[in-house]
Amino acid sequence: MNNRPSDEELFEKGLSEILSNEPQPHLKSSEQKTPANITPPATDKPIKRSTSFMETIIRIAALLITIIFLILFALQISSR
């Protein structure tokens, strides 16, 4: 008859392979996944962001221009 395993059997087999963390024979050793290092290595000093004064002024100007365009767009829509 039908020798194909059911979806539930395939799911259970795949789940047991994942949970057992055994190397899969169909993957090359370079393709097998290793657990990721979740915690980053400790550093002596925290990362310091340096932003220049000119960069800050440019960002504020860009924000103001964006707000002005949004207001003009809203006024144009409401006037129709």
C-alpha atoms as one frame of an Amber mdcrd trajectory, in Angstrom:
protein
   0.000   0.000   0.000   1.404   3.352   1.051   4.885   3.113   2.603   5.145
   6.889   3.037   5.265   7.961   6.714   2.516  10.244   7.917   3.045  13.944
   8.494   2.827  13.414  12.235   5.557  10.752  12.143   7.776  13.025  10.032
   7.177  15.879  12.469   8.046  13.739  15.485  11.184  12.404  13.772  12.329
  15.906  12.837  11.573  17.218  16.298  13.520  14.414  17.950  16.499  15.106
  15.642  16.432  18.777  16.558  16.094  18.133  20.271  18.813  15.485  20.336
  21.181  17.906  18.533  22.758  15.003  16.681  24.651  15.763  13.478  22.442
  15.080  10.506  23.977  12.711   7.949  22.723  14.709   4.960  24.659  17.825
   6.029  28.359  18.340   5.535  30.343  19.067   8.667  30.825  22.677   7.529
  27.043  23.122   7.060  26.027  21.804  10.477  24.779  24.496  12.771  26.548
  25.155  16.021  24.910  26.939  18.933  25.380  30.680  18.685  27.262  32.554
  21.369  24.398  34.444  22.959  26.363  36.664  25.322  28.774  39.100  23.705
  32.311  39.152  25.023  32.871  41.575  27.869  34.624  44.793  26.988  36.632
  47.025  29.258  34.861  50.231  28.324  31.360  50.946  26.986  30.913  51.977
  23.373  31.045  55.758  23.041  29.131  57.428  20.228  30.740  60.610  19.057
  28.539  63.018  17.155  29.865  66.327  16.069  28.002  69.567  16.626  27.560
  70.070  12.884  26.019  66.604  12.493  23.534  67.399  15.254  22.564  70.686
  13.565  22.056  68.870  10.235  19.839  66.250  11.882  17.712  68.913  13.580
  17.354  70.819  10.290  16.336  67.646   8.448  13.764  66.896  11.137  12.321
  70.417  10.912  12.129  70.249   7.110  10.336  66.901   7.344   7.828  68.297
   9.833   7.191  71.346   7.620   6.564  69.122   4.582   4.161  66.960   6.585
   2.245  70.040   7.749   2.048  71.399   4.195   0.872  68.004   2.940  -1.818
  67.850   5.640  -2.994  71.382   4.803  -3.194  70.526   1.118  -5.284  67.420
   1.807  -7.622  69.263   4.192  -8.213  72.110   1.729  -9.670  69.779  -0.926
